[in-house]
Tab-separated table of C-alpha atoms in Angstrom:
chain	number	residue	atom	x	y	z
D	403	MET	CA	-69.628	64.862	11.291
D	404	LYS	CA	-67.602	63.024	8.788
D	405	LYS	CA	-64.547	63.529	10.867
D	406	TYR	CA	-66.197	61.854	13.889
D	407	PHE	CA	-67.429	59.282	11.596
D	408	PHE	CA	-64.208	58.152	10.211
D	409	ALA	CA	-62.650	58.386	13.609
D	410	ALA	CA	-65.301	56.150	15.113
D	411	ILE	CA	-64.500	53.652	12.103
D	412	ALA	CA	-60.866	53.757	12.857
D	413	ALA	CA	-61.452	52.984	16.516
D	414	GLY	CA	-63.704	50.043	15.650
D	415	LEU	CA	-61.112	48.756	13.274
D	416	ALA	CA	-58.353	49.156	15.717
D	417	PHE	CA	-60.530	47.250	18.358
D	418	VAL	CA	-61.186	44.338	15.986
D	419	LEU	CA	-57.555	44.413	15.040
D	420	ALA	CA	-56.306	44.221	18.569
D	421	GLY	CA	-58.912	41.154	19.228
D	422	LEU	CA	-57.453	39.455	16.069
D	423	LEU	CA	-53.872	40.013	17.482
D	424	LEU	CA	-54.896	38.610	21.046
D	425	TYR	CA	-56.566	35.769	19.586
D	426	GLN	CA	-53.659	35.011	17.429
D	427	SER	CA	-51.214	35.348	20.151
D	428	SER	CA	-53.598	32.882	22.345
D	429	ARG	CA	-53.547	30.415	19.566
D	430	ILE	CA	-49.460	30.729	19.002
D	431	THR	CA	-49.325	30.224	22.725
D	432	THR	CA	-51.489	27.063	22.754
D	433	LEU	CA	-49.600	25.703	20.039
D	434	GLU	CA	-46.269	26.310	21.545
D	435	SER	CA	-47.565	24.620	24.527
D	436	THR	CA	-48.767	21.429	22.507
D	437	VAL	CA	-45.299	21.123	20.977
D	438	GLU	CA	-43.618	21.422	24.367
D	439	ASP	CA	-46.035	18.759	25.591
D	440	VAL	CA	-45.245	16.463	22.697
D	441	TYR	CA	-41.358	16.891	23.520
D	442	LEU	CA	-41.794	16.278	27.347
D	443	SER	CA	-43.798	13.273	26.598
D	444	ALA	CA	-41.116	11.790	24.115
D	445	LEU	CA	-38.681	12.730	27.112
D	446	HIS	CA	-40.596	10.825	29.599
D	447	GLN	CA	-41.218	7.822	27.184
D	448	SER	CA	-37.445	7.704	26.648
D	449	ALA	CA	-36.766	7.637	30.328
D	450	GLU	CA	-39.053	5.084	31.318
D	451	GLU	CA	-38.003	2.859	28.288
D	452	MET	CA	-34.298	3.258	29.357
D	453	ASP	CA	-35.203	1.988	32.871
D	454	GLU	CA	-37.043	-0.925	31.240
D	455	LEU	CA	-34.156	-1.696	28.928
D	456	THR	CA	-31.333	-1.605	31.742
D	457	LEU	CA	-33.589	-4.099	33.625
D	458	HIS	CA	-34.036	-6.475	30.869
D	459	MET	CA	-30.302	-6.343	30.095
D	460	GLU	CA	-29.344	-7.369	33.702
D	461	LYS	CA	-31.670	-10.141	33.600
D	462	ALA	CA	-30.428	-11.261	30.399
D	463	LEU	CA	-26.954	-11.507	31.852
D	464	LEU	CA	-28.217	-13.255	35.125
D	465	THR	CA	-30.742	-15.793	33.720
D	466	THR	CA	-29.452	-19.386	33.182
D	467	ASP	CA	-32.553	-20.354	31.169
D	468	PRO	CA	-31.983	-20.118	27.439
D	469	VAL	CA	-35.626	-19.616	26.758
D	470	HIS	CA	-35.841	-16.806	29.266
D	471	ALA	CA	-32.720	-15.341	27.757
D	472	VAL	CA	-34.180	-15.319	24.154
D	473	THR	CA	-37.255	-13.581	25.441
D	474	LEU	CA	-35.257	-11.134	27.295
D	475	LEU	CA	-32.881	-10.280	24.401
D	476	HIS	CA	-35.765	-9.869	22.108
D	477	THR	CA	-37.303	-7.335	24.394
D	478	VAL	CA	-33.980	-5.554	24.564
D	479	GLY	CA	-33.955	-5.054	20.897
D	480	GLN	CA	-37.369	-3.919	20.698
D	481	THR	CA	-37.300	-1.541	23.513
D	482	ALA	CA	-33.815	-0.028	22.123
D	483	ASP	CA	-35.528	0.590	18.963
D	484	SER	CA	-38.460	2.376	20.479
D	485	VAL	CA	-35.962	4.466	22.646
D	486	ARG	CA	-34.387	5.471	19.156
D	487	GLN	CA	-37.480	6.507	17.688
D	488	HIS	CA	-38.507	8.753	20.959
D	489	LEU	CA	-34.996	10.215	21.185
D	490	SER	CA	-35.116	11.260	17.705
D	491	PHE	CA	-38.227	13.746	18.424
D	492	LEU	CA	-36.234	15.601	21.144
D	493	PRO	CA	-34.937	19.410	20.347
D	494	VAL	CA	-31.490	18.721	21.111
D	495	GLU	CA	-28.643	19.651	18.942
D	496	HIS	CA	-27.790	16.660	16.488
D	497	GLN	CA	-24.296	16.512	17.231
D	498	THR	CA	-25.277	15.925	20.649
D	499	LEU	CA	-28.262	13.470	20.021
D	500	ALA	CA	-26.407	11.426	17.304
D	501	PRO	CA	-24.184	9.363	19.732
D	502	ALA	CA	-27.207	8.346	21.891
D	503	LEU	CA	-29.212	7.483	18.602
D	504	LEU	CA	-26.280	5.409	17.302
D	505	PHE	CA	-26.079	3.676	20.767
D	506	ALA	CA	-29.627	2.794	20.624
D	507	ASN	CA	-29.328	1.559	17.039
D	508	GLN	CA	-26.271	-0.709	17.918
D	509	LEU	CA	-27.919	-2.031	20.789
D	510	SER	CA	-30.944	-3.230	18.992
D	511	ASP	CA	-28.879	-4.605	16.347
D	512	TYR	CA	-26.398	-6.335	18.574
D	513	ALA	CA	-29.525	-7.882	20.533
D	514	GLY	CA	-30.625	-9.195	16.812
D	515	GLU	CA	-27.470	-10.710	16.376
D	516	LEU	CA	-27.269	-12.494	19.635
D	517	LEU	CA	-30.696	-14.051	19.172
D	518	PRO	CA	-29.597	-16.884	16.733
D	519	ARG	CA	-26.342	-17.372	18.321
D	520	LEU	CA	-28.205	-17.891	21.885
D	521	VAL	CA	-30.744	-20.370	20.199
D	522	GLU	CA	-27.713	-22.440	18.710
D	523	GLN	CA	-25.397	-22.320	21.795
D	524	GLY	CA	-27.843	-22.306	24.585
D	525	ALA	CA	-25.881	-19.706	26.425
D	526	LEU	CA	-23.796	-16.399	25.922
D	527	ASN	CA	-19.993	-17.041	25.458
D	528	SER	CA	-17.666	-14.834	27.597
D	529	GLY	CA	-17.010	-12.455	24.779
D	530	GLU	CA	-20.663	-11.787	24.147
D	531	ARG	CA	-21.170	-11.421	27.895
D	532	VAL	CA	-18.325	-8.750	28.005
D	533	ARG	CA	-19.658	-6.880	25.217
D	534	LEU	CA	-23.535	-6.937	26.793
D	535	GLU	CA	-21.933	-5.773	30.237
D	536	GLN	CA	-20.142	-2.726	28.260
D	537	LEU	CA	-23.498	-1.757	26.495
D	538	LEU	CA	-25.272	-2.255	29.909
D	539	ALA	CA	-22.918	0.416	31.519
D	540	LEU	CA	-23.591	2.843	28.811
D	541	CYS	CA	-27.244	2.171	29.155
D	542	SER	CA	-27.285	2.894	32.619
D	543	GLN	CA	-25.356	6.178	32.031
D	544	LEU	CA	-27.832	7.373	29.283
D	545	GLY	CA	-30.858	6.179	31.321
D	546	SER	CA	-29.594	8.621	34.523
D	547	GLN	CA	-29.132	11.454	32.162
D	548	LEU	CA	-32.624	11.226	30.709
D	549	ALA	CA	-34.056	10.637	34.146
D	550	MET	CA	-32.462	13.793	35.476
D	551	ALA	CA	-33.889	15.796	32.366
D	552	ASP	CA	-37.346	14.082	32.832
D	553	ALA	CA	-37.416	14.986	36.591
D	554	THR	CA	-36.820	18.766	35.840
D	555	GLY	CA	-38.798	18.784	32.805
D	556	ASP	CA	-35.984	21.073	31.368
D	557	LEU	CA	-35.453	20.318	27.744
D	558	SER	CA	-32.923	22.939	27.465
D	559	ALA	CA	-30.735	21.327	30.193
D	560	LEU	CA	-30.513	18.073	28.406
D	561	HIS	CA	-26.921	17.228	27.524
D	562	LEU	CA	-26.592	13.612	26.050
D	563	GLU	CA	-23.037	12.807	26.483
D	564	MET	CA	-22.665	9.253	25.148
D	565	PRO	CA	-19.285	7.790	24.799
D	566	ILE	CA	-19.745	4.488	22.803
D	567	ALA	CA	-17.618	1.532	23.627
D	568	ALA	CA	-14.613	1.126	21.595
D	569	SER	CA	-15.378	-1.766	19.055
D	570	ALA	CA	-13.287	-3.692	16.578
D	571	PRO	CA	-12.679	-1.904	13.187
D	572	VAL	CA	-15.382	-3.159	10.629
D	573	GLN	CA	-15.322	-3.136	6.896
D	574	ALA	CA	-18.038	-1.154	5.292
D	575	LYS	CA	-18.819	-3.461	2.439
D	576	GLY	CA	-21.079	-1.305	0.680
D	577	LEU	CA	-19.078	1.820	0.561
D	578	PRO	CA	-16.903	3.088	-2.423
D	579	GLN	CA	-13.166	3.261	-1.998
D	580	GLY	CA	-11.342	6.783	-1.675
D	581	GLU	CA	-11.618	9.611	0.879
D	582	ILE	CA	-13.619	12.804	0.140
D	583	THR	CA	-13.156	16.191	1.653
D	584	GLN	CA	-15.391	18.426	3.852
D	585	GLU	CA	-16.237	20.586	0.831
D	586	GLU	CA	-17.160	17.454	-1.233
D	587	ALA	CA	-19.595	16.410	1.756
D	588	LEU	CA	-21.134	19.791	1.551
D	589	SER	CA	-21.910	19.078	-2.148
D	590	ILE	CA	-23.106	15.723	-1.583
D	591	ALA	CA	-25.520	16.619	1.121
D	592	ARG	CA	-27.061	19.521	-0.945
D	593	SER	CA	-27.589	17.099	-3.986
D	594	PHE	CA	-29.063	14.576	-1.461
D	595	VAL	CA	-31.636	16.906	-0.158
D	596	GLY	CA	-32.245	18.398	-3.680
D	597	ASP	CA	-31.107	21.652	-4.891
D	598	ASN	CA	-34.668	23.077	-5.070
D	599	ARG	CA	-35.282	22.572	-1.284
D	600	VAL	CA	-31.850	24.152	-0.051
D	601	ILE	CA	-31.495	27.485	1.128
D	602	SER	CA	-27.939	26.974	2.448
D	603	VAL	CA	-25.494	24.294	3.641
D	604	LYS	CA	-22.814	24.511	6.299
D	605	THR	CA	-20.331	22.095	8.079
D	606	ALA	CA	-21.061	20.829	11.592
D	607	PRO	CA	-19.422	18.360	13.783
D	608	GLY	CA	-18.815	14.792	12.523
D	609	THR	CA	-17.949	11.472	13.959
D	610	SER	CA	-15.149	9.201	14.189
D	611	GLY	CA	-15.096	5.378	14.584
D	612	SER	CA	-15.789	2.680	12.310
D	613	LEU	CA	-17.855	4.727	9.924
D	614	ALA	CA	-16.060	8.107	10.259
D	615	ALA	CA	-18.351	11.123	8.828
D	616	TYR	CA	-18.548	14.707	8.291
D	617	GLY	CA	-21.340	16.575	9.733
D	618	VAL	CA	-23.523	18.879	7.464
D	619	THR	CA	-26.399	21.070	8.340
D	620	VAL	CA	-28.836	21.840	5.607
D	621	GLU	CA	-31.433	24.838	5.862
D	622	THR	CA	-34.674	24.268	3.777
D	623	PRO	CA	-37.626	26.749	3.819
D	624	ASP	CA	-39.440	25.351	6.805
D	625	VAL	CA	-37.092	22.773	8.674
D	626	GLN	CA	-33.284	22.386	9.303
D	627	LEU	CA	-31.870	19.044	8.340
D	628	ASN	CA	-28.961	17.458	9.815
D	629	LEU	CA	-26.640	14.916	8.043
D	630	GLU	CA	-23.535	12.862	8.124
D	631	VAL	CA	-21.465	11.982	4.957
D	632	THR	CA	-19.213	9.171	5.255
D	633	ARG	CA	-15.317	10.173	4.802
D	634	GLN	CA	-14.893	6.764	2.655
D	635	GLY	CA	-16.849	7.048	-0.358
D	636	GLY	CA	-18.959	10.175	0.272
D	637	LYS	CA	-22.408	8.447	1.003
D	638	VAL	CA	-24.983	9.871	3.401
D	639	LEU	CA	-24.893	7.814	6.562
D	640	TRP	CA	-28.033	9.516	8.001
D	641	MET	CA	-30.232	12.522	7.664
D	642	MET	CA	-32.882	13.631	10.469
D	643	PRO	CA	-34.959	16.855	10.868
D	644	GLU	CA	-34.071	19.344	13.809
D	645	THR	CA	-37.772	19.469	14.751
D	646	ALA	CA	-40.623	17.242	14.054
D	647	SER	CA	-44.312	17.434	14.705
D	648	PHE	CA	-46.050	17.795	11.151
D	649	PRO	CA	-49.647	18.096	10.214
D	650	VAL	CA	-51.062	14.834	9.138
D	651	ALA	CA	-52.468	15.233	5.572
D	652	GLN	CA	-50.785	12.217	3.468
D	653	SER	CA	-51.709	8.530	3.794
D	654	PRO	CA	-49.020	6.023	5.057
D	655	GLN	CA	-49.371	4.523	1.410
D	656	THR	CA	-48.245	7.724	-0.023
D	657	CYS	CA	-45.410	8.142	2.288
D	658	ARG	CA	-44.322	4.574	1.491
D	659	GLU	CA	-44.271	5.486	-2.203
D	660	ALA	CA	-42.627	8.532	-1.356
D	661	ALA	CA	-39.766	6.713	0.484
D	662	ALA	CA	-39.119	4.133	-2.438
D	663	ALA	CA	-39.196	6.939	-5.281
D	664	PHE	CA	-36.582	9.080	-3.208
D	665	LEU	CA	-34.390	5.992	-2.868
D	666	GLU	CA	-34.498	5.028	-6.482
D	667	TRP	CA	-33.828	8.878	-7.285
D	668	GLN	CA	-30.701	8.621	-5.220
D	669	GLY	CA	-29.286	5.756	-7.231
D	670	PHE	CA	-30.213	2.848	-4.657
D	671	PRO	CA	-31.245	-0.679	-5.951
D	672	PHE	CA	-34.815	-1.428	-5.933
D	673	MET	CA	-36.103	-1.235	-2.361
D	674	GLU	CA	-39.176	-2.873	-1.167
D	675	PRO	CA	-41.088	-1.250	1.826
D	676	VAL	CA	-41.857	-3.979	4.443
D	677	TYR	CA	-43.473	-1.976	7.203
D	678	HIS	CA	-44.016	1.488	8.483
D	679	GLU	CA	-44.668	3.399	11.914
D	680	VAL	CA	-46.322	6.749	12.406
D	681	TYR	CA	-44.721	9.224	15.047
D	682	ASP	CA	-45.853	13.057	15.341
D	683	GLY	CA	-46.546	13.679	11.877
D	684	LEU	CA	-43.487	11.502	10.470
D	685	CYS	CA	-44.032	8.239	8.624
D	686	VAL	CA	-41.035	5.975	9.127
D	687	ILE	CA	-40.918	3.485	6.378
D	688	SER	CA	-38.451	0.633	6.602
D	689	LEU	CA	-37.126	-0.839	3.128
D	690	THR	CA	-34.930	-3.548	2.074
D	691	PRO	CA	-33.155	-4.528	-1.093
D	692	VAL	CA	-34.366	-7.504	-3.080
D	693	GLN	CA	-31.989	-9.687	-4.892
D	694	GLU	CA	-33.172	-12.465	-7.130
D	695	GLU	CA	-36.725	-12.176	-5.294
D	696	VAL	CA	-34.787	-12.483	-1.764
D	697	LEU	CA	-35.383	-9.805	0.950
D	698	LEU	CA	-32.136	-8.665	2.016
D	699	TYR	CA	-32.837	-7.726	5.762
D	700	PRO	CA	-29.222	-6.876	6.766
D	701	ASP	CA	-29.295	-4.035	4.317
D	702	LEU	CA	-32.300	-2.596	5.852
D	703	ILE	CA	-32.703	1.365	5.163
D	704	ARG	CA	-35.047	3.615	7.317
D	705	VAL	CA	-36.836	6.825	5.540
D	706	GLN	CA	-38.801	9.465	7.561
D	707	VAL	CA	-41.380	11.157	5.464
D	708	ARG	CA	-43.258	14.265	6.714
D	709	MET	CA	-47.022	13.524	6.335
D	710	ASP	CA	-48.032	17.089	5.469
D	711	THR	CA	-46.128	17.297	2.190
D	712	ALA	CA	-44.708	13.729	1.742
D	713	GLU	CA	-41.203	15.021	1.488
D	714	VAL	CA	-38.233	12.971	2.796
D	715	VAL	CA	-36.531	14.635	5.985
D	716	GLY	CA	-34.763	11.507	7.318
D	717	VAL	CA	-32.923	8.593	6.268
D	718	GLU	CA	-30.739	5.866	8.178
D	719	THR	CA	-28.604	3.813	6.110
D	720	HIS	CA	-25.790	2.554	8.519
D	721	ASN	CA	-26.838	-1.092	8.050
D	722	TYR	CA	-27.020	-0.772	4.068
D	723	TRP	CA	-23.632	0.701	3.862
D	724	LEU	CA	-22.009	-1.907	6.402
D	725	ASN	CA	-23.564	-4.934	4.499
D	726	HIS	CA	-24.724	-4.193	0.968
D	727	VAL	CA	-23.082	-6.215	-1.617
D	728	ARG	CA	-24.253	-8.687	-4.330
D	729	ARG	CA	-24.464	-11.919	-2.725
D	730	GLU	CA	-23.868	-15.568	-3.679
D	731	LEU	CA	-27.046	-16.735	-2.315
D	732	PRO	CA	-27.443	-20.326	-1.295
D	733	VAL	CA	-29.830	-22.759	-3.091
D	734	PRO	CA	-32.430	-23.729	-0.705
D	735	SER	CA	-32.847	-27.365	0.221
D	736	LEU	CA	-36.427	-27.125	0.960
D	737	THR	CA	-39.214	-25.828	-1.104
D	738	ALA	CA	-41.687	-23.424	0.203
D	739	GLU	CA	-44.337	-25.999	0.509
D	740	GLN	CA	-41.847	-28.283	2.726
D	741	ALA	CA	-41.073	-24.994	4.676
D	742	ARG	CA	-44.572	-24.387	5.547
D	743	SER	CA	-45.650	-27.978	6.091
D	744	PRO	CA	-44.979	-28.176	9.879
D	745	VAL	CA	-47.170	-24.994	10.368
D	746	ASP	CA	-49.869	-25.685	8.144
D	747	GLY	CA	-51.466	-28.195	10.662
D	748	HIS	CA	-52.504	-25.928	13.327
D	749	ALA	CA	-52.396	-22.367	11.658
D	750	GLN	CA	-53.000	-20.761	8.534
D	751	VAL	CA	-50.087	-19.638	6.377
D	752	LEU	CA	-51.024	-16.530	4.486
D	753	SER	CA	-47.809	-16.150	2.365
D	754	SER	CA	-44.196	-17.214	2.273
D	755	ARG	CA	-41.031	-15.759	0.566
D	756	LEU	CA	-37.371	-16.123	0.789
D	757	CYS	CA	-35.346	-13.604	2.840
D	758	LEU	CA	-31.870	-13.325	4.206
D	759	ILE	CA	-31.480	-12.479	7.859
D	760	PRO	CA	-28.416	-11.671	9.965
D	761	SER	CA	-27.162	-14.517	12.218
D	762	GLY	CA	-24.056	-13.169	14.264
D	763	ASP	CA	-21.370	-12.914	11.687
D	764	THR	CA	-22.995	-14.670	9.175
D	765	GLU	CA	-26.322	-14.540	7.252
D	766	THR	CA	-29.245	-17.134	7.102
D	767	LEU	CA	-31.362	-17.684	4.064
D	768	CYS	CA	-35.052	-18.328	5.634
D	769	TYR	CA	-38.386	-18.738	4.502
D	770	GLU	CA	-40.521	-15.718	5.990
D	771	LEU	CA	-43.832	-17.240	6.699
D	772	SER	CA	-46.924	-14.870	7.306
D	773	VAL	CA	-49.191	-16.765	9.788
D	774	SER	CA	-52.610	-16.320	10.997
D	775	HIS	CA	-53.667	-18.254	14.297
D	776	GLU	CA	-56.737	-17.680	16.178
D	777	GLY	CA	-57.279	-14.265	14.845
D	778	GLU	CA	-53.608	-13.116	15.478
D	779	ASN	CA	-50.817	-12.925	13.119
D	780	TYR	CA	-47.246	-14.117	13.206
D	781	LEU	CA	-44.036	-14.140	11.209
D	782	ILE	CA	-42.110	-17.584	11.227
D	783	TYR	CA	-38.710	-17.766	9.964
D	784	ILE	CA	-37.597	-21.057	8.964
D	785	ASP	CA	-34.059	-21.968	7.788
D	786	ALA	CA	-34.391	-22.733	4.107
D	787	ARG	CA	-31.505	-25.317	4.147
D	788	SER	CA	-31.908	-27.152	7.530
D	789	GLY	CA	-35.802	-26.547	8.182
D	790	HIS	CA	-35.020	-25.310	11.669
D	791	GLU	CA	-37.174	-22.471	12.996
D	792	VAL	CA	-34.753	-19.491	13.323
D	793	GLU	CA	-37.191	-16.934	14.594
D	794	LEU	CA	-40.929	-16.398	15.598
D	795	LEU	CA	-42.404	-12.790	16.129
D	796	LYS	CA	-46.039	-11.796	16.504
D	797	THR	CA	-47.257	-8.655	14.376
D	798	ILE	CA	-49.380	-6.343	16.380
D	799	PRO	CA	-51.258	-3.899	14.480
D	800	LEU	CA	-51.160	-0.160	16.002
D	801	GLU	CA	-53.011	2.800	15.330
D	802	ASN	CA	-49.785	4.353	14.109
D	803	GLY	CA	-48.455	1.093	12.257
D	804	VAL	CA	-47.247	-2.398	13.084
D	805	ARG	CA	-44.776	-3.496	15.520
D	806	THR	CA	-43.359	-7.218	16.286
D	807	ALA	CA	-42.713	-8.782	19.617
């Protein structure tokens, strides 16, 4: 009897185990399907936004109305930044994806540079039009590649070949002098990620251009991190995870604090978080250095923090290393009260502070006015010397952060 009893128990346990394995297999299949849906959604969004981007750039080159041109260029900058965010989630090898991300970042920055020039000049000059036409050609090329991948739904067939238009050499004001070796780049990447998180480091393809960099791949216990370290000065230019889609367990405020603490640990000066967005379990925080209580927006750094552990897994420091030096800040000709005076009559000014914003090849000291009008919030930038309005942005609260338009 005992023999049959134990045989029955064994059979029952085997049945239960088989059921558990089947359930677990079903869960894994569901999770894999969910992750695939997230990737395909990001791909579809990228393809649609690239179409919109191309159309807005075509219109910006065609219009003769300065006001319409300003609106179109502002939309170009916003859409390019959104494309960059969606592209960063695609499971594509970083050496293939990096040029497309760099292109989207460059286009967003260039649109921002053109805006104050367009306001001042009333029209784009011939050099600016040529550069915008070059970027439009590249935008069309990238859009075609994304549309083809979106039509087939085949992420494995996505190969983003993105030749960046040649640009004039630039001086990276923030980088130390001297060249480093590939071996030194490996060590720098390990230290940047943190020795306690690193399983292994190895070389990866780098990039040439105005900020030539070595590529490095860092394996951590649960995610691969891809980095580029500048040949000049040995500074991390960017870092991003190979995959995303993290569970959300930490608040955006905790992630903002983690981003600021990480940059302080890495030796950056005090960086103030200015806004954040949430994408697929990543909190993307934009931080800017502060000098003499003035926000230095040209030196903006973006940090990606995973929302399950509040660990930093991504950083973009391109603008910081290009621009960051100690400024000889001009003395404002206007007080904060004088700058806000024209606005006070028809809107409520919630706060004001000084900031430095990019203005073509120069920088402009402005008062950033946070304004409320009929239940909506805006940011108005007033030139601290002339009193002219330089920029007006509407801040739109989203479930996953805030965007401006």
